[in-house]
Amino acid sequence: MPINILIVDDDDIILSSLKLIMDLDCDINVKGLCKNGDVAYKAILQGQDIDVILMDIQMPVCNGIIATKKILELRSSIKVIVLTTFDDDEYIYEALKNGAMGYMLKNSSPDKIIEAVKVVQGGNLLMHSNIALKIPGLLKKEKKIVLDSLGLSNIELNIMKFIAKGHTNKEISEELYLAEGTVKNKITEIFNKLGLRDRTQIAIYYLNNCGG
Amino acid sequence: MPINILIVDDDDIILSSLKLIMDLDCDINVKGLCKNGDVAYKAILQGQDIDVILMDIQMPVCNGIIATKKILELRSSIKVIVLTTFDDDEYIYEALKNGAMGYMLKNSSPDKIIEAVKVVQGGNLLMHSNIALKIPGLLKKEKKIVLDSLGLSNIELNIMKFIAKGHTNKEISEELYLAEGTVKNKITEIFNKLGLRDRTQIAIYYLNNCGG
DNA sequence: AACATCTTGTGACTTAAGTCACTCAAAAAA
DNA sequence: TTTTTTGAGTGACTTAAGTCACAAGATGTT
């Protein structure tokens, strides 16, 4: 049986050229072309039998990320392939979160896009190398950058970690074999070095910049 | 030219059966079998010409995650395919962070694994559906689960958010048009409902469970 | 030895945070 | 209407957090 696909893009030229490419393969059946995410969503809502969606990111009315989220909430069996021209980090992250199963660049060769449709239809996730290489950078907010670059001593760093675990000064002093007063002094130092105000801000800083 | 691969697994049976599978395809050339990540690392270090590595996760001496990291730091052009029996969340996340380009289950069919080797060699990231479906859960720590499930009122939630931004009670009272005393009372309520102790723990809780 | 310096500690202090019993007014239920 | 319930507020209190000046011991430099 053929793979029924929907193509979603605000650009007519891309829309028609993608249709041309897809029509080249006799296993693929282009069931519809949509000018934005909202139109696609409504098509699914009306019960169109779609297996795979080629989804542009930047579109007026309803962009590809939101459309993906809404469509998958409606019917999670549909495989969404996200198409990007520029590979914007934030979009990839959001698309992953929303459950898209394919990530291709628009300038990929026709056979690569066809391959992607088939791999994704087979249930697997496929991502273009240029996009995949961005993932590590997206996921790790690099502990060590902060760890080195801010001139905190080892003890100050340890105190910071304990604060970020929600411990009190007394507890920290016992855990690090220091006097409570010393812990307080160190914390004041951390405030000065990082431009913070209270221990809650230290915890927030640590969780946001040094991973949690 | 053939694809040169290395197979890394502590289990001899899996090692030899994977070799059998790979030998079925004439485009693939098994160049070596390693009993743990450290052996694989040393093989790369000695300059073995490898394109793709099939890497087990759980191994003695040096596990697959650490090995992937070390090997890619050495030679980033190598494509690592992670093989798992059980699909452990934490491992997937770590492997993604370290730059692995393939994620397959060991019980995948031989042709699926061969397909994975070729897709990955072509530069793309491939991930088994069962694993891919776990990504959204890994990435979003679901704001709304906490938002609803913990019986916090709207005001309490707003106060929580401001605490997680590092604001003082006075600031919060001005931002929410409440008396400072009311803010304090609400915070005490949050403590009781969530079993926390001070505002720093609220900030930590919010950042860990409700995204930041 | 004399000097600087770095880490840890102390004590006295100010302020913010957190607790608790109780008030007051508006809204909802009887 | 009367009674409860609920949300916001007050005031007095305890405790933890944070500031600051300074002391003591270890180490290091000239």
Short mmCIF file of N, CA, C and O in Angstrom, two decimals, chain A residues 40-151:
data_model
loop_
_atom_site.label_atom_id
_atom_site.label_comp_id
_atom_site.label_asym_id
_atom_site.label_seq_id
_atom_site.Cartn_x
_atom_site.Cartn_y
_atom_site.Cartn_z
N ALA A 40 -3.42 22.24 7.73
CA ALA A 40 -3.04 20.83 7.91
C ALA A 40 -3.78 20.21 9.09
O ALA A 40 -4.31 19.10 9.01
N TYR A 41 -3.81 20.97 10.18
CA TYR A 41 -4.49 20.48 11.38
C TYR A 41 -5.96 20.17 11.10
O TYR A 41 -6.47 19.13 11.50
N LYS A 42 -6.58 21.09 10.36
CA LYS A 42 -8.00 20.89 10.05
C LYS A 42 -8.21 19.68 9.14
O LYS A 42 -9.21 18.96 9.27
N ALA A 43 -7.26 19.47 8.23
CA ALA A 43 -7.36 18.30 7.34
C ALA A 43 -7.34 17.01 8.15
O ALA A 43 -8.12 16.09 7.90
N ILE A 44 -6.44 16.96 9.15
CA ILE A 44 -6.35 15.76 10.00
C ILE A 44 -7.62 15.64 10.84
O ILE A 44 -8.17 14.55 11.02
N LEU A 45 -8.06 16.77 11.32
CA LEU A 45 -9.27 16.82 12.14
C LEU A 45 -10.46 16.23 11.39
O LEU A 45 -11.31 15.55 11.97
N GLN A 46 -10.48 16.50 10.09
CA GLN A 46 -11.60 16.00 9.27
C GLN A 46 -11.42 14.54 8.89
O GLN A 46 -12.20 13.98 8.12
N GLY A 47 -10.36 13.93 9.41
CA GLY A 47 -10.21 12.50 9.24
C GLY A 47 -9.48 12.06 7.99
O GLY A 47 -9.60 10.90 7.58
N GLN A 48 -8.73 12.95 7.37
CA GLN A 48 -7.93 12.53 6.21
C GLN A 48 -6.94 11.45 6.61
O GLN A 48 -6.30 11.53 7.66
N ASP A 49 -6.78 10.47 5.78
CA ASP A 49 -5.93 9.32 6.08
C ASP A 49 -4.49 9.60 5.66
O ASP A 49 -4.11 9.36 4.52
N ILE A 50 -3.72 10.13 6.61
CA ILE A 50 -2.35 10.55 6.32
C ILE A 50 -1.35 9.73 7.13
O ILE A 50 -1.57 9.49 8.32
N ASP A 51 -0.25 9.29 6.48
CA ASP A 51 0.79 8.56 7.20
C ASP A 51 1.93 9.49 7.61
O ASP A 51 2.43 9.43 8.73
N VAL A 52 2.35 10.33 6.66
CA VAL A 52 3.54 11.16 6.90
C VAL A 52 3.24 12.60 6.47
O VAL A 52 2.59 12.82 5.45
N ILE A 53 3.73 13.55 7.26
CA ILE A 53 3.57 14.97 6.90
C ILE A 53 4.95 15.60 6.70
O ILE A 53 5.83 15.43 7.56
N LEU A 54 5.15 16.27 5.57
CA LEU A 54 6.34 17.08 5.38
C LEU A 54 5.98 18.49 5.84
O LEU A 54 5.13 19.14 5.25
N MET A 55 6.62 18.94 6.90
CA MET A 55 6.17 20.16 7.57
C MET A 55 7.23 21.25 7.57
O MET A 55 8.32 21.06 8.13
N ASP A 56 6.91 22.37 6.97
CA ASP A 56 7.78 23.54 7.04
C ASP A 56 7.71 24.12 8.46
O ASP A 56 6.73 23.88 9.19
N ILE A 57 8.75 24.84 8.86
CA ILE A 57 8.74 25.44 10.20
C ILE A 57 8.11 26.82 10.17
O ILE A 57 7.10 27.09 10.81
N GLN A 58 8.73 27.69 9.40
CA GLN A 58 8.27 29.07 9.41
C GLN A 58 7.09 29.27 8.46
O GLN A 58 7.24 29.22 7.24
N MET A 59 5.95 29.50 9.06
CA MET A 59 4.73 29.74 8.28
C MET A 59 3.86 30.75 9.01
O MET A 59 3.89 30.81 10.24
N PRO A 60 3.10 31.54 8.27
CA PRO A 60 2.17 32.44 8.93
C PRO A 60 1.00 31.65 9.53
O PRO A 60 0.87 30.47 9.27
N VAL A 61 0.20 32.31 10.32
CA VAL A 61 -1.00 31.75 10.96
C VAL A 61 -0.63 30.71 12.02
O VAL A 61 -0.86 30.91 13.21
N CYS A 62 -0.07 29.57 11.59
CA CYS A 62 0.25 28.51 12.55
C CYS A 62 1.54 27.86 12.10
O CYS A 62 1.58 27.20 11.07
N ASN A 63 2.62 28.04 12.86
CA ASN A 63 3.91 27.51 12.41
C ASN A 63 4.01 26.00 12.59
O ASN A 63 3.15 25.37 13.21
N GLY A 64 5.08 25.43 12.06
CA GLY A 64 5.23 23.98 12.01
C GLY A 64 5.36 23.31 13.35
O GLY A 64 4.93 22.17 13.53
N ILE A 65 5.94 24.02 14.30
CA ILE A 65 6.14 23.43 15.62
C ILE A 65 4.79 23.25 16.33
O ILE A 65 4.47 22.18 16.83
N ILE A 66 4.03 24.32 16.33
CA ILE A 66 2.72 24.26 16.99
C ILE A 66 1.81 23.28 16.27
O ILE A 66 1.10 22.49 16.91
N ALA A 67 1.87 23.31 14.94
CA ALA A 67 1.04 22.39 14.17
C ALA A 67 1.38 20.94 14.49
O ALA A 67 0.49 20.10 14.68
N THR A 68 2.67 20.64 14.59
CA THR A 68 3.12 19.29 14.93
C THR A 68 2.53 18.85 16.26
O THR A 68 1.99 17.75 16.40
N LYS A 69 2.65 19.74 17.22
CA LYS A 69 2.14 19.43 18.56
C LYS A 69 0.64 19.13 18.52
O LYS A 69 0.19 18.10 19.04
N LYS A 70 -0.09 20.00 17.85
CA LYS A 70 -1.54 19.84 17.81
C LYS A 70 -1.95 18.57 17.05
O LYS A 70 -2.85 17.84 17.48
N ILE A 71 -1.27 18.34 15.95
CA ILE A 71 -1.64 17.18 15.12
C ILE A 71 -1.32 15.88 15.85
O ILE A 71 -2.12 14.93 15.83
N LEU A 72 -0.18 15.83 16.54
CA LEU A 72 0.19 14.59 17.23
C LEU A 72 -0.68 14.34 18.45
O LEU A 72 -0.90 13.19 18.85
N GLU A 73 -1.17 15.41 19.05
CA GLU A 73 -2.12 15.22 20.14
C GLU A 73 -3.41 14.61 19.62
O GLU A 73 -4.08 13.84 20.30
N LEU A 74 -3.72 14.95 18.37
CA LEU A 74 -4.92 14.45 17.73
C LEU A 74 -4.74 13.00 17.29
O LEU A 74 -5.57 12.13 17.56
N ARG A 75 -3.62 12.76 16.60
CA ARG A 75 -3.38 11.41 16.08
C ARG A 75 -1.88 11.13 16.14
O ARG A 75 -1.11 11.57 15.29
N SER A 76 -1.47 10.37 17.18
CA SER A 76 -0.05 10.22 17.45
C SER A 76 0.65 9.27 16.48
O SER A 76 1.87 9.17 16.48
N SER A 77 -0.14 8.57 15.67
CA SER A 77 0.48 7.62 14.75
C SER A 77 1.08 8.29 13.53
O SER A 77 1.85 7.69 12.78
N ILE A 78 0.71 9.54 13.29
CA ILE A 78 1.23 10.26 12.13
C ILE A 78 2.70 10.61 12.35
O ILE A 78 3.11 10.97 13.45
N LYS A 79 3.50 10.45 11.29
CA LYS A 79 4.93 10.78 11.38
C LYS A 79 5.15 12.14 10.74
O LYS A 79 4.82 12.35 9.57
N VAL A 80 5.70 13.04 11.50
CA VAL A 80 5.97 14.38 10.99
C VAL A 80 7.45 14.54 10.66
O VAL A 80 8.30 14.24 11.50
N ILE A 81 7.72 14.97 9.44
CA ILE A 81 9.09 15.31 9.06
C ILE A 81 9.19 16.83 8.97
O ILE A 81 8.47 17.47 8.22
N VAL A 82 10.07 17.37 9.77
CA VAL A 82 10.24 18.82 9.81
C VAL A 82 11.25 19.24 8.75
O VAL A 82 12.32 18.64 8.63
N LEU A 83 10.89 20.25 7.96
CA LEU A 83 11.78 20.75 6.92
C LEU A 83 12.25 22.15 7.29
O LEU A 83 11.44 23.02 7.58
N THR A 84 13.55 22.36 7.29
CA THR A 84 14.08 23.68 7.60
C THR A 84 15.05 24.12 6.52
O THR A 84 15.72 23.29 5.90
N THR A 85 15.10 25.40 6.29
CA THR A 85 16.13 25.93 5.38
C THR A 85 17.38 26.24 6.19
O THR A 85 18.43 25.68 5.95
N PHE A 86 17.24 27.11 7.14
CA PHE A 86 18.31 27.32 8.11
C PHE A 86 18.03 26.38 9.27
O PHE A 86 16.87 26.12 9.59
N ASP A 87 19.07 25.91 9.88
CA ASP A 87 18.88 24.95 10.95
C ASP A 87 18.90 25.66 12.30
O ASP A 87 19.93 25.77 12.94
N ASP A 88 17.75 26.14 12.69
CA ASP A 88 17.66 26.91 13.92
C ASP A 88 17.55 26.00 15.13
O ASP A 88 16.69 25.15 15.23
N ASP A 89 18.46 26.22 16.06
CA ASP A 89 18.57 25.37 17.25
C ASP A 89 17.25 25.23 17.98
O ASP A 89 16.79 24.12 18.25
N GLU A 90 16.68 26.34 18.32
CA GLU A 90 15.51 26.32 19.18
C GLU A 90 14.38 25.50 18.55
O GLU A 90 13.68 24.76 19.21
N TYR A 91 14.24 25.64 17.24
CA TYR A 91 13.20 24.91 16.54
C TYR A 91 13.40 23.40 16.62
O TYR A 91 12.45 22.64 16.81
N ILE A 92 14.66 22.98 16.47
CA ILE A 92 14.93 21.55 16.54
C ILE A 92 14.53 20.99 17.89
O ILE A 92 13.86 19.98 18.00
N TYR A 93 14.97 21.71 18.90
CA TYR A 93 14.68 21.28 20.27
C TYR A 93 13.17 21.16 20.49
O TYR A 93 12.68 20.17 21.02
N GLU A 94 12.46 22.19 20.04
CA GLU A 94 11.00 22.18 20.22
C GLU A 94 10.35 21.05 19.43
O GLU A 94 9.43 20.38 19.90
N ALA A 95 10.84 20.84 18.20
CA ALA A 95 10.27 19.78 17.37
C ALA A 95 10.50 18.41 17.99
O ALA A 95 9.60 17.57 18.02
N LEU A 96 11.69 18.21 18.55
CA LEU A 96 11.99 16.95 19.24
C LEU A 96 11.03 16.76 20.41
O LEU A 96 10.49 15.67 20.60
N LYS A 97 10.84 17.82 21.15
CA LYS A 97 9.96 17.76 22.31
C LYS A 97 8.54 17.40 21.89
O LYS A 97 7.83 16.69 22.59
N ASN A 98 8.15 17.90 20.74
CA ASN A 98 6.78 17.67 20.30
C ASN A 98 6.60 16.36 19.56
O ASN A 98 5.49 16.02 19.17
N GLY A 99 7.68 15.64 19.34
CA GLY A 99 7.54 14.30 18.80
C GLY A 99 7.68 14.14 17.30
O GLY A 99 7.25 13.13 16.75
N ALA A 100 8.26 15.12 16.61
CA ALA A 100 8.52 14.95 15.18
C ALA A 100 9.53 13.83 14.97
O ALA A 100 10.44 13.65 15.77
N MET A 101 9.36 13.06 13.92
CA MET A 101 10.22 11.89 13.70
C MET A 101 11.23 12.08 12.58
O MET A 101 12.03 11.19 12.31
N GLY A 102 11.19 13.21 11.89
CA GLY A 102 12.16 13.45 10.82
C GLY A 102 12.62 14.89 10.81
O GLY A 102 11.86 15.81 11.15
N TYR A 103 13.87 15.11 10.46
CA TYR A 103 14.45 16.46 10.44
C TYR A 103 15.34 16.58 9.22
O TYR A 103 16.45 16.06 9.20
N MET A 104 14.80 17.24 8.19
CA MET A 104 15.57 17.34 6.95
C MET A 104 15.75 18.81 6.55
O MET A 104 14.95 19.67 6.90
N LEU A 105 16.81 19.05 5.80
CA LEU A 105 17.01 20.37 5.23
C LEU A 105 16.30 20.41 3.89
O LEU A 105 16.26 19.42 3.16
N LYS A 106 15.74 21.57 3.56
CA LYS A 106 14.99 21.68 2.32
C LYS A 106 15.85 21.46 1.09
O LYS A 106 15.37 21.01 0.06
N ASN A 107 17.12 21.79 1.20
CA ASN A 107 17.99 21.62 0.04
C ASN A 107 18.56 20.21 -0.09
O ASN A 107 19.50 19.98 -0.84
N SER A 108 18.02 19.26 0.70
CA SER A 108 18.44 17.87 0.55
C SER A 108 18.04 17.38 -0.84
O SER A 108 17.07 17.88 -1.43
N SER A 109 18.76 16.39 -1.33
CA SER A 109 18.44 15.85 -2.66
C SER A 109 17.10 15.11 -2.60
O SER A 109 16.72 14.60 -1.54
N PRO A 110 16.38 15.08 -3.72
CA PRO A 110 15.07 14.42 -3.76
C PRO A 110 15.09 13.01 -3.20
O PRO A 110 14.21 12.64 -2.41
N ASP A 111 16.10 12.23 -3.56
CA ASP A 111 16.11 10.84 -3.08
C ASP A 111 16.32 10.77 -1.58
O ASP A 111 15.85 9.85 -0.90
N LYS A 112 17.02 11.77 -1.02
CA LYS A 112 17.22 11.79 0.44
C LYS A 112 15.88 12.04 1.15
O LYS A 112 15.59 11.45 2.19
N ILE A 113 15.10 12.92 0.57
CA ILE A 113 13.81 13.23 1.19
C ILE A 113 12.87 12.04 1.07
O ILE A 113 12.15 11.69 2.01
N ILE A 114 12.91 11.39 -0.08
CA ILE A 114 12.10 10.18 -0.26
C ILE A 114 12.53 9.10 0.72
O ILE A 114 11.70 8.43 1.35
N GLU A 115 13.85 8.96 0.87
CA GLU A 115 14.37 7.98 1.83
C GLU A 115 13.85 8.30 3.24
O GLU A 115 13.45 7.40 3.98
N ALA A 116 13.87 9.59 3.56
CA ALA A 116 13.41 10.00 4.88
C ALA A 116 11.95 9.60 5.10
O ALA A 116 11.58 9.09 6.17
N VAL A 117 11.13 9.82 4.10
CA VAL A 117 9.71 9.46 4.21
C VAL A 117 9.56 7.97 4.52
O VAL A 117 8.79 7.56 5.40
N LYS A 118 10.36 7.16 3.84
CA LYS A 118 10.23 5.71 4.03
C LYS A 118 10.77 5.25 5.38
O LYS A 118 10.17 4.39 6.02
N VAL A 119 11.89 5.81 5.77
CA VAL A 119 12.46 5.44 7.07
C VAL A 119 11.50 5.81 8.19
O VAL A 119 11.23 5.03 9.11
N VAL A 120 10.96 7.00 8.09
CA VAL A 120 10.05 7.49 9.12
C VAL A 120 8.76 6.67 9.12
O VAL A 120 8.22 6.34 10.17
N GLN A 121 8.29 6.33 7.95
CA GLN A 121 7.10 5.50 7.85
C GLN A 121 7.36 4.14 8.51
O GLN A 121 6.47 3.56 9.12
N GLY A 122 8.59 3.67 8.41
CA GLY A 122 8.97 2.40 9.04
C GLY A 122 9.05 2.50 10.56
O GLY A 122 9.31 1.52 11.24
N GLY A 123 8.85 3.69 11.08
CA GLY A 123 8.79 3.85 12.53
C GLY A 123 10.04 4.45 13.15
O GLY A 123 10.08 4.71 14.34
N ASN A 124 11.06 4.67 12.37
CA ASN A 124 12.29 5.18 12.95
C ASN A 124 12.42 6.69 12.80
O ASN A 124 11.77 7.30 11.95
N LEU A 125 13.28 7.22 13.62
CA LEU A 125 13.55 8.66 13.56
C LEU A 125 14.77 8.89 12.68
O LEU A 125 15.77 8.21 12.82
N LEU A 126 14.66 9.85 11.77
CA LEU A 126 15.79 10.16 10.89
C LEU A 126 16.09 11.65 10.96
O LEU A 126 15.18 12.48 10.93
N MET A 127 17.36 11.95 11.07
CA MET A 127 17.73 13.35 11.18
C MET A 127 18.94 13.64 10.31
O MET A 127 19.91 12.88 10.30
N HIS A 128 18.88 14.73 9.58
CA HIS A 128 19.99 15.13 8.73
C HIS A 128 21.23 15.41 9.59
O HIS A 128 21.12 15.94 10.68
N SER A 129 22.38 15.04 9.03
CA SER A 129 23.61 15.14 9.82
C SER A 129 23.87 16.56 10.34
O SER A 129 24.23 16.74 11.50
N ASN A 130 23.66 17.55 9.48
CA ASN A 130 23.92 18.93 9.91
C ASN A 130 23.08 19.30 11.14
O ASN A 130 23.49 20.12 11.95
N ILE A 131 21.90 18.72 11.21
CA ILE A 131 21.03 19.01 12.34
C ILE A 131 21.45 18.17 13.55
O ILE A 131 21.54 18.67 14.67
N ALA A 132 21.74 16.88 13.28
CA ALA A 132 22.10 15.98 14.37
C ALA A 132 23.33 16.49 15.12
O ALA A 132 23.43 16.35 16.34
N LEU A 133 24.25 17.09 14.39
CA LEU A 133 25.48 17.56 15.02
C LEU A 133 25.24 18.70 16.00
O LEU A 133 26.09 19.02 16.82
N LYS A 134 24.06 19.28 15.92
CA LYS A 134 23.75 20.39 16.84
C LYS A 134 23.22 19.89 18.18
O LYS A 134 23.15 20.64 19.14
N ILE A 135 22.79 18.64 18.21
CA ILE A 135 22.12 18.14 19.41
C ILE A 135 22.98 18.20 20.67
O ILE A 135 22.53 18.69 21.70
N PRO A 136 24.21 17.70 20.60
CA PRO A 136 25.00 17.76 21.84
C PRO A 136 25.05 19.16 22.44
O PRO A 136 24.88 19.33 23.65
N GLY A 137 25.25 20.15 21.59
CA GLY A 137 25.29 21.53 22.07
C GLY A 137 23.98 21.97 22.69
O GLY A 137 23.95 22.75 23.64
N LEU A 138 22.89 21.46 22.16
CA LEU A 138 21.58 21.81 22.70
C LEU A 138 21.36 21.19 24.07
O LEU A 138 20.76 21.80 24.95
N LEU A 139 21.84 19.97 24.23
CA LEU A 139 21.52 19.23 25.44
C LEU A 139 22.40 19.59 26.62
O LEU A 139 21.95 19.66 27.74
N LYS A 140 23.68 19.77 26.35
CA LYS A 140 24.53 20.07 27.50
C LYS A 140 24.77 21.57 27.58
O LYS A 140 25.18 22.20 26.63
N LYS A 141 24.48 22.09 28.72
CA LYS A 141 24.73 23.51 28.94
C LYS A 141 26.07 23.65 29.66
O LYS A 141 26.28 24.53 30.48
N GLU A 142 26.93 22.69 29.39
CA GLU A 142 28.33 22.70 29.79
C GLU A 142 28.64 23.18 31.19
O GLU A 142 28.88 24.36 31.43
N LYS A 143 28.65 22.21 32.07
CA LYS A 143 29.05 22.49 33.44
C LYS A 143 30.36 23.24 33.51
O LYS A 143 30.50 24.22 34.20
N LYS A 144 31.34 22.74 32.76
CA LYS A 144 32.70 23.17 33.02
C LYS A 144 32.99 24.60 32.56
O LYS A 144 33.92 25.22 33.03
N ILE A 145 32.21 25.09 31.62
CA ILE A 145 32.40 26.47 31.20
C ILE A 145 32.27 27.39 32.40
O ILE A 145 33.12 28.20 32.69
N VAL A 146 31.19 27.20 33.11
CA VAL A 146 30.96 28.03 34.28
C VAL A 146 31.97 27.70 35.36
O VAL A 146 32.53 28.58 35.98
N LEU A 147 32.18 26.43 35.54
CA LEU A 147 33.06 25.94 36.59
C LEU A 147 34.42 26.61 36.56
O LEU A 147 34.99 26.95 37.59
N ASP A 148 34.95 26.81 35.37
CA ASP A 148 36.27 27.42 35.28
C ASP A 148 36.19 28.93 35.16
O ASP A 148 36.92 29.65 35.83
N SER A 149 35.26 29.39 34.33
CA SER A 149 35.34 30.76 33.85
C SER A 149 34.93 31.81 34.86
O SER A 149 35.02 32.99 34.58
N LEU A 150 34.48 31.40 36.03
CA LEU A 150 33.96 32.43 36.92
C LEU A 150 34.80 32.69 38.15
O LEU A 150 34.40 33.40 39.04
N GLY A 151 35.96 32.06 38.20
CA GLY A 151 36.88 32.36 39.29
C GLY A 151 36.38 31.99 40.67
O GLY A 151 36.71 32.64 41.64
#
